[in-house]
XYZ file of C-alpha atoms in Angstrom:
493
model
C 8.160 22.310 15.369
C 5.447 24.884 14.796
C 7.976 27.135 13.074
C 8.979 24.280 10.778
C 5.321 23.573 10.054
C 4.661 27.191 9.113
C 7.711 27.267 6.849
C 6.604 24.034 5.210
C 3.085 25.354 4.650
C 4.522 28.500 3.108
C 6.698 26.494 0.730
C 3.710 24.349 -0.326
C 1.605 27.403 -1.212
C 4.299 28.321 -3.730
C 3.429 25.164 -5.667
C 0.422 23.749 -7.432
C -0.437 20.940 -5.003
C -1.762 17.885 -6.837
C -2.950 14.843 -4.891
C -4.184 11.375 -5.800
C -6.210 8.704 -4.060
C -4.650 5.484 -2.855
C -5.083 3.341 -5.937
C -3.097 2.958 -9.119
C -5.359 4.738 -11.607
C -5.659 7.817 -9.403
C -1.885 7.955 -8.927
C -1.335 7.760 -12.705
C -3.845 10.568 -13.327
C -2.269 12.615 -10.542
C 1.149 12.102 -12.133
C -0.180 13.196 -15.525
C -1.695 16.347 -14.001
C 1.472 17.137 -12.066
C 3.703 16.628 -15.102
C 1.462 18.803 -17.266
C 1.572 21.494 -14.595
C 5.361 21.335 -14.526
C 5.528 21.331 -18.322
C 3.500 24.569 -18.282
C 6.215 26.166 -16.165
C 4.321 25.888 -12.849
C 6.130 24.595 -9.745
C 4.143 21.489 -8.884
C 4.014 18.944 -6.071
C 2.250 15.582 -6.189
C 1.058 13.969 -2.965
C 0.794 10.428 -4.239
C -1.769 7.998 -2.825
C -2.859 10.508 -0.194
C -5.860 8.485 0.986
C -9.487 7.714 0.252
C -12.176 9.871 -1.340
C -13.275 11.630 1.842
C -9.752 12.495 2.931
C -8.807 13.985 -0.470
C -12.116 15.861 -0.709
C -11.738 17.365 2.765
C -8.144 18.317 1.974
C -9.339 20.055 -1.198
C -12.084 21.981 0.615
C -9.659 22.865 3.408
C -7.114 24.316 0.976
C -4.418 21.751 1.768
C -4.312 20.546 -1.835
C -5.316 22.293 -5.073
C -6.401 19.465 -7.372
C -6.973 15.705 -7.521
C -8.648 13.142 -9.829
C -12.195 12.184 -8.852
C -15.231 10.448 -10.375
C -18.678 11.934 -10.931
C -20.396 8.984 -9.254
C -18.342 9.481 -6.100
C -19.135 13.197 -6.114
C -22.884 12.745 -6.478
C -23.268 9.672 -4.262
C -20.810 10.377 -1.483
C -19.231 13.825 -1.402
C -22.005 16.256 -2.448
C -25.044 14.565 -0.979
C -27.297 17.643 -0.958
C -27.820 17.493 -4.734
C -30.992 15.468 -4.361
C -32.724 14.010 -7.427
C -30.814 16.430 -9.681
C -27.523 14.939 -8.553
C -26.986 12.988 -11.778
C -27.200 16.170 -13.854
C -23.736 17.433 -14.798
C -24.779 21.088 -14.838
C -26.316 20.816 -11.356
C -23.185 19.115 -10.079
C -20.896 21.804 -11.507
C -23.083 24.566 -10.049
C -23.091 22.905 -6.625
C -19.307 22.503 -6.723
C -18.758 26.099 -7.830
C -20.757 27.218 -4.804
C -18.120 25.463 -2.686
C -15.244 27.114 -4.567
C -14.518 23.960 -6.561
C -14.166 23.638 -10.343
C -14.189 20.599 -12.640
C -12.009 19.677 -15.632
C -13.491 16.882 -17.686
C -14.853 14.331 -18.203
C -11.431 13.017 -19.143
C -12.915 10.454 -21.535
C -13.674 7.228 -19.678
C -16.310 5.849 -17.298
C -14.789 3.843 -14.458
C -17.984 2.668 -12.822
C -18.155 0.094 -10.080
C -18.955 -3.509 -10.926
C -18.951 -6.854 -9.158
C -16.659 -9.538 -10.522
C -16.019 -13.239 -10.060
C -13.574 -15.693 -11.583
C -15.128 -16.788 -14.850
C -14.640 -20.460 -14.029
C -16.614 -20.087 -10.780
C -19.338 -17.979 -12.419
C -19.750 -20.526 -15.235
C -19.887 -23.443 -12.809
C -22.729 -21.789 -10.875
C -24.463 -20.246 -13.889
C -24.037 -16.670 -12.651
C -24.117 -13.861 -15.212
C -25.858 -10.969 -13.473
C -26.095 -9.473 -10.003
C -29.622 -10.859 -9.670
C -28.197 -14.392 -10.074
C -26.272 -13.924 -6.812
C -29.506 -14.272 -4.836
C -29.528 -18.027 -5.499
C -26.072 -18.543 -3.982
C -26.081 -17.391 -0.322
C -22.883 -19.345 0.432
C -20.698 -17.102 -1.723
C -17.861 -15.297 0.076
C -17.618 -11.607 -0.711
C -14.567 -9.395 -0.096
C -15.035 -5.704 -0.859
C -12.736 -2.723 -0.587
C -13.106 -0.970 2.751
C -14.502 2.158 1.135
C -17.097 0.133 -0.848
C -18.273 -1.505 2.375
C -19.578 1.795 3.726
C -20.525 3.882 0.679
C -24.118 4.654 -0.165
C -23.354 3.364 -3.671
C -21.474 0.389 -2.197
C -22.396 -2.846 -0.439
C -25.256 -1.532 1.772
C -27.158 -0.098 -1.215
C -26.263 -3.003 -3.488
C -27.455 -5.603 -0.979
C -30.734 -3.732 -0.504
C -31.371 -3.183 -4.239
C -30.819 -6.870 -5.135
C -31.956 -8.399 -1.797
C -28.678 -10.289 -1.567
C -28.610 -12.948 1.221
C -24.835 -13.393 1.603
C -23.496 -13.006 5.166
C -19.805 -13.805 4.643
C -18.799 -10.288 3.623
C -15.503 -8.738 4.690
C -13.756 -5.440 4.024
C -10.135 -5.395 2.875
C -7.737 -3.546 0.610
C -8.897 -3.450 -3.009
C -5.681 -4.961 -4.367
C -5.619 -7.673 -1.716
C -9.172 -8.613 -2.716
C -7.895 -9.488 -6.214
C -5.319 -11.768 -4.673
C -8.078 -13.345 -2.584
C -10.007 -14.084 -5.792
C -6.898 -15.495 -7.441
C -6.189 -17.804 -4.509
C -9.816 -18.964 -4.239
C -10.325 -17.428 -0.779
C -13.019 -15.070 -2.085
C -15.772 -15.634 -4.619
C -16.571 -12.026 -5.608
C -15.289 -8.499 -5.130
C -15.936 -4.955 -6.307
C -14.155 -3.896 -9.493
C -13.416 -0.700 -11.337
C -14.189 -1.109 -15.032
C -10.696 0.008 -16.067
C -8.847 -2.367 -13.712
C -6.137 -4.319 -15.499
C -6.757 -7.299 -13.228
C -10.089 -8.077 -14.906
C -8.253 -9.543 -17.879
C -5.287 -10.786 -15.876
C -7.389 -13.002 -13.598
C -10.032 -13.871 -16.240
C -12.852 -12.303 -14.235
C -16.533 -12.237 -15.154
C -18.033 -8.748 -14.767
C -21.618 -9.375 -13.613
C -24.340 -7.460 -15.416
C -25.936 -4.705 -13.319
C -29.432 -5.699 -14.495
C -31.221 -3.371 -12.069
C -29.070 -0.341 -12.917
C -27.714 0.220 -9.400
C -24.332 1.771 -10.185
C -24.250 5.324 -11.632
C -21.669 6.592 -14.123
C -18.208 7.339 -12.750
C -16.749 9.679 -15.357
C -13.181 10.589 -14.448
C -12.643 14.314 -13.860
C -10.165 16.619 -12.163
C -11.622 18.650 -9.303
C -9.731 21.767 -8.287
C -9.922 24.889 -6.171
C -11.027 27.953 -8.132
C -8.508 30.133 -6.297
C -5.724 27.817 -7.496
C -6.739 28.436 -11.106
C -6.367 32.159 -10.458
C -2.824 31.605 -9.148
C -1.689 29.183 -11.847
C -3.590 30.073 -15.068
C -0.951 28.591 -17.416
C -1.092 25.213 -15.693
C -4.889 25.056 -15.829
C -4.915 26.118 -19.475
C -2.743 23.068 -20.180
C -4.743 20.768 -17.913
C -7.951 21.576 -19.801
C -6.480 19.751 -22.811
C -7.023 16.536 -20.813
C -10.771 16.836 -21.384
C -11.762 13.830 -23.482
C -8.111 12.859 -24.009
C -8.087 9.506 -22.161
C -10.468 6.800 -23.354
C -11.125 3.542 -21.499
C -8.655 1.382 -23.525
C -5.892 3.944 -22.941
C -6.583 3.989 -19.193
C -6.717 0.180 -18.991
C -3.400 0.015 -20.863
C -1.751 2.462 -18.465
C -3.111 0.572 -15.434
C -1.752 -2.665 -16.911
C 1.682 -1.165 -17.472
C 1.910 -0.247 -13.804
C 0.253 -3.261 -12.206
C 1.269 -6.047 -14.555
C 4.501 -4.817 -16.156
C 5.743 -3.152 -12.942
C 6.541 0.164 -14.634
C 6.524 3.150 -12.294
C 3.438 5.396 -12.418
C 5.630 8.410 -13.153
C 7.196 6.689 -16.142
C 3.818 5.626 -17.542
C 2.449 9.144 -17.060
C 5.526 10.678 -18.703
C 5.093 8.429 -21.735
C 1.447 9.507 -22.062
C 2.255 13.212 -21.723
C 5.121 12.966 -24.184
C 2.986 11.054 -26.696
C 0.350 13.806 -26.546
C 2.743 16.721 -26.141
C 1.522 18.319 -29.349
C -2.130 18.175 -28.288
C -1.413 19.477 -24.806
C 0.982 22.204 -25.888
C 3.449 20.718 -23.431
C 7.063 19.796 -23.802
C 8.155 16.166 -23.873
C 8.599 14.942 -20.326
C 11.620 12.907 -19.410
C 10.655 9.717 -17.631
C 13.997 9.699 -15.872
C 13.218 13.080 -14.396
C 10.047 11.797 -12.798
C 11.549 8.826 -11.006
C 14.439 8.717 -8.599
C 17.004 6.031 -8.037
C 16.254 3.431 -5.384
C 18.985 4.814 -3.106
C 17.651 8.337 -3.472
C 14.094 7.230 -2.693
C 15.207 5.275 0.374
C 17.203 8.254 1.645
C 14.283 10.627 1.101
C 11.790 8.352 2.883
C 14.258 7.619 5.711
C 14.875 11.326 6.229
C 11.123 12.001 6.388
C 10.691 9.087 8.790
C 13.498 10.260 11.076
C 12.053 13.764 11.194
C 8.637 12.447 12.253
C 10.175 10.273 14.978
C 12.705 12.839 16.237
C 10.326 15.804 16.511
C 7.538 13.811 18.162
C 9.931 12.087 20.586
C 11.663 15.304 21.672
C 8.308 16.972 22.265
C 7.113 13.935 24.233
C 10.239 13.954 26.421
C 9.760 17.657 27.151
C 6.149 17.071 28.274
C 6.241 13.559 29.727
C 9.222 13.977 32.079
C 7.566 16.773 34.123
C 4.328 14.763 34.088
C 6.161 11.703 35.448
C 7.843 13.774 38.175
C 4.497 15.312 39.135
C 2.888 11.886 39.198
C 5.596 10.625 41.558
C 5.261 13.653 43.850
C 1.430 13.672 43.965
C 0.201 10.058 44.070
C -3.517 10.829 43.626
C -2.883 13.214 40.767
C -0.382 10.699 39.419
C -3.069 8.063 39.086
C -5.151 10.474 37.013
C -2.197 11.381 34.787
C -1.253 7.754 34.226
C -4.861 6.896 33.457
C -5.143 9.776 30.966
C -2.020 8.858 28.978
C -3.055 5.218 29.210
C -6.375 5.993 27.568
C -4.550 7.669 24.669
C -2.509 4.497 24.223
C -5.674 2.402 23.886
C -6.783 4.322 20.778
C -5.759 2.385 17.642
C -2.864 4.184 15.982
C -4.623 4.518 12.633
C -7.725 5.962 14.300
C -5.584 8.444 16.233
C -4.038 9.631 12.958
C -7.473 10.127 11.450
C -8.685 11.998 14.554
C -5.889 14.511 14.026
C -7.004 15.414 10.491
C -9.948 17.720 11.413
C -7.687 19.543 13.866
C -4.411 19.758 11.970
C -5.174 18.833 8.383
C -3.012 16.359 6.495
C 0.730 15.829 6.208
C 3.535 15.715 8.742
C 1.943 17.906 11.429
C -0.994 15.606 12.364
C 1.276 12.557 12.117
C 3.787 14.183 14.468
C 1.013 15.103 16.902
C -0.304 11.530 16.917
C 3.186 10.090 17.478
C 3.735 12.597 20.293
C 0.581 11.414 22.069
C 1.584 7.779 21.585
C 4.998 8.449 23.153
C 3.699 9.864 26.411
C 2.709 6.710 28.296
C 6.074 4.848 28.315
C 7.985 7.949 29.398
C 5.492 9.104 32.044
C 5.100 5.610 33.457
C 8.830 4.875 33.658
C 9.670 8.281 35.120
C 7.024 7.742 37.781
C 8.216 4.196 38.478
C 11.898 5.173 38.574
C 11.333 7.951 41.116
C 8.960 5.916 43.268
C 11.503 3.081 43.466
C 14.061 5.244 45.276
C 14.213 4.382 48.966
C 12.777 7.176 51.193
C 15.904 6.938 53.363
C 17.979 8.290 50.448
C 15.817 11.420 50.238
C 15.842 11.756 54.012
C 19.638 11.607 54.089
C 19.906 14.251 51.335
C 17.465 16.499 53.204
C 19.422 16.009 56.441
C 22.506 17.295 54.604
C 20.588 20.509 53.875
C 19.872 20.008 50.163
C 16.727 21.830 48.950
C 13.980 19.748 47.217
C 14.992 20.857 43.717
C 18.620 19.930 44.311
C 17.535 16.538 45.678
C 15.555 15.948 42.470
C 18.353 16.956 40.083
C 21.354 15.622 41.988
C 19.955 12.514 43.663
C 16.627 11.257 42.331
C 16.869 11.766 38.574
C 20.411 10.274 38.339
C 19.245 7.232 40.299
C 16.170 6.863 38.059
C 18.034 7.480 34.780
C 18.126 3.824 33.764
C 14.360 3.392 34.156
C 13.603 6.713 32.437
C 15.873 5.861 29.488
C 14.128 2.502 29.151
C 10.804 4.347 28.813
C 12.199 6.754 26.211
C 13.688 3.804 24.313
C 10.313 2.051 24.258
C 8.641 5.225 23.008
C 11.259 5.676 20.277
C 10.970 2.098 19.003
C 7.159 2.323 19.029
C 7.384 5.593 17.118
C 9.606 4.114 14.403
C 7.023 1.423 13.720
C 3.925 3.589 14.066
C 5.351 6.362 11.869
C 4.934 4.075 8.836
C 1.175 4.751 9.093
C 1.848 8.451 8.530
C 2.019 7.713 4.798
C -1.759 7.209 4.874
C -2.328 10.910 5.606
C 0.397 12.354 3.384
C 3.217 12.500 5.943
C 5.624 10.472 3.777
C 8.228 8.312 5.485
C 9.055 4.647 5.049
C 5.381 3.667 5.024
C 5.072 5.205 1.554
C 6.927 2.417 -0.321
C 5.345 -0.217 1.929
C 1.772 0.793 1.091
C 2.616 1.391 -2.555
C 4.226 -2.043 -2.735
C 1.134 -3.659 -1.220
C -1.033 -1.829 -3.749
C 1.131 -2.931 -6.665
C 1.896 -6.426 -5.311
C 5.564 -5.458 -5.559
C 7.686 -7.230 -2.930
C 10.932 -5.309 -3.658
C 9.046 -2.056 -3.154
C 7.601 -3.306 0.150
C 11.107 -4.237 1.289
C 12.307 -0.776 0.231
C 10.331 0.561 3.189
C 10.204 -2.407 5.561
C 13.939 -3.155 5.711
C 15.059 0.440 6.475
C 12.275 0.717 9.075
C 13.503 -2.436 10.804
C 17.133 -1.299 10.635
C 16.097 2.084 11.998
C 14.290 0.476 14.944
C 17.373 -1.642 15.742
C 19.629 1.401 15.412
C 17.445 3.416 17.782
C 17.523 0.584 20.293
C 21.314 0.351 19.967
C 21.769 4.093 20.485
C 19.711 4.015 23.679
C 21.639 0.967 24.932
C 24.880 2.939 24.475
C 23.340 5.938 26.222
C 22.300 3.668 29.064
C 25.863 2.401 29.442
C 27.290 5.908 29.343
C 24.808 7.564 31.704
C 24.040 4.854 34.245
C 26.667 3.407 36.617
C 27.222 -0.336 36.163
C 25.632 -1.202 39.495
C 22.413 0.649 38.651
C 21.867 -0.817 35.150
C 18.739 -2.881 34.658
């Protein structure tokens, strides 16, 4: 596994590694950057919808990606907090970033600042036009994106600046919040100024009459050492400066979210339309998107690799732990308690905990799945061995068999059914949990599921959910067959 990880890391360093945050506009900008890099003759990878601002920023500083789209407001308010009062100054920001080995391309041409929006019909009925007007309506239900709920320039600062009295405030996915507004389950949410949904749902953008939100000029942030490795790509990328105005960005967001056109296709059309300005060749949209069957196969292969590697590693570690737990009851209680504690950690939190240790991608996801697989295998191995009658061991010992032979020839065969049941449980759990790996760049069948949720695209959700379900059933079927083949009929559970 470690060898594979090192090979993978080596392959990635041979490419310009572009990433994007987990929302449509960032993915489109990431696609544009990746396609321009490829058009400049640079081998390029795009880690689509890698995660939130902090995850992408840490990955950039850690050298796991080379470039991603960001916003100046996010940089000054959240990511580079030591700027102080000079934080709003572009020159100070660039100098601070350069000190961290980070460069900036941009602004790209549009300001995508935060705003708070309501359905126009609700705002008109209550006479709300500005954020200050919200103070007179404490019964309003707010639903904000999870990141907005905790940012300094998000809900905590907004509530303090305007003295807002609302208490029904929940965090949820940004795209799901729009659907909550549409269905009347929410009264207000946070918006990005270039969101296509503002027009689609006839939303009222409330005036920021106390000037709380800063500017969020779109830029590309990149590692300076990457520019030294790929000068041709960065020479082309610099043509993006000032090339995308707000109407153009809104139109591209609308094509993806409303017209259901793939981000890669929209990005290819933009690059091709500006090929002369960028000095880049026309990009084929077909080359940027795969067929559905090819995408499903790619995601299934990634998913299987995550499950297989983590499960094999767990079997190699958990079986000896289960045997030890059965042989040493006091130590066994400690071992079972330790693996039980791991199982109590929410799977998403466990994935995030792995990032500071192992970075992003398949390696931390595999490590998290490995830890999650331990409990069922350890517990069932322990239970299977402890269920064997002592008289069986005594009879084997009376025949002169040494302890190791008794374990291999008597105990483990008798406990095979219980041990296989534990491995089967771990495998099925892994198939489901591995979908979360997409949140930290591990790929797999979670990728189309989360993208489909973001785009409100049911076929895309099914593109990941159906193969994941089939895979779980297939894994269960394989272990049932193994159980029949390895366990005598009279010992089957």
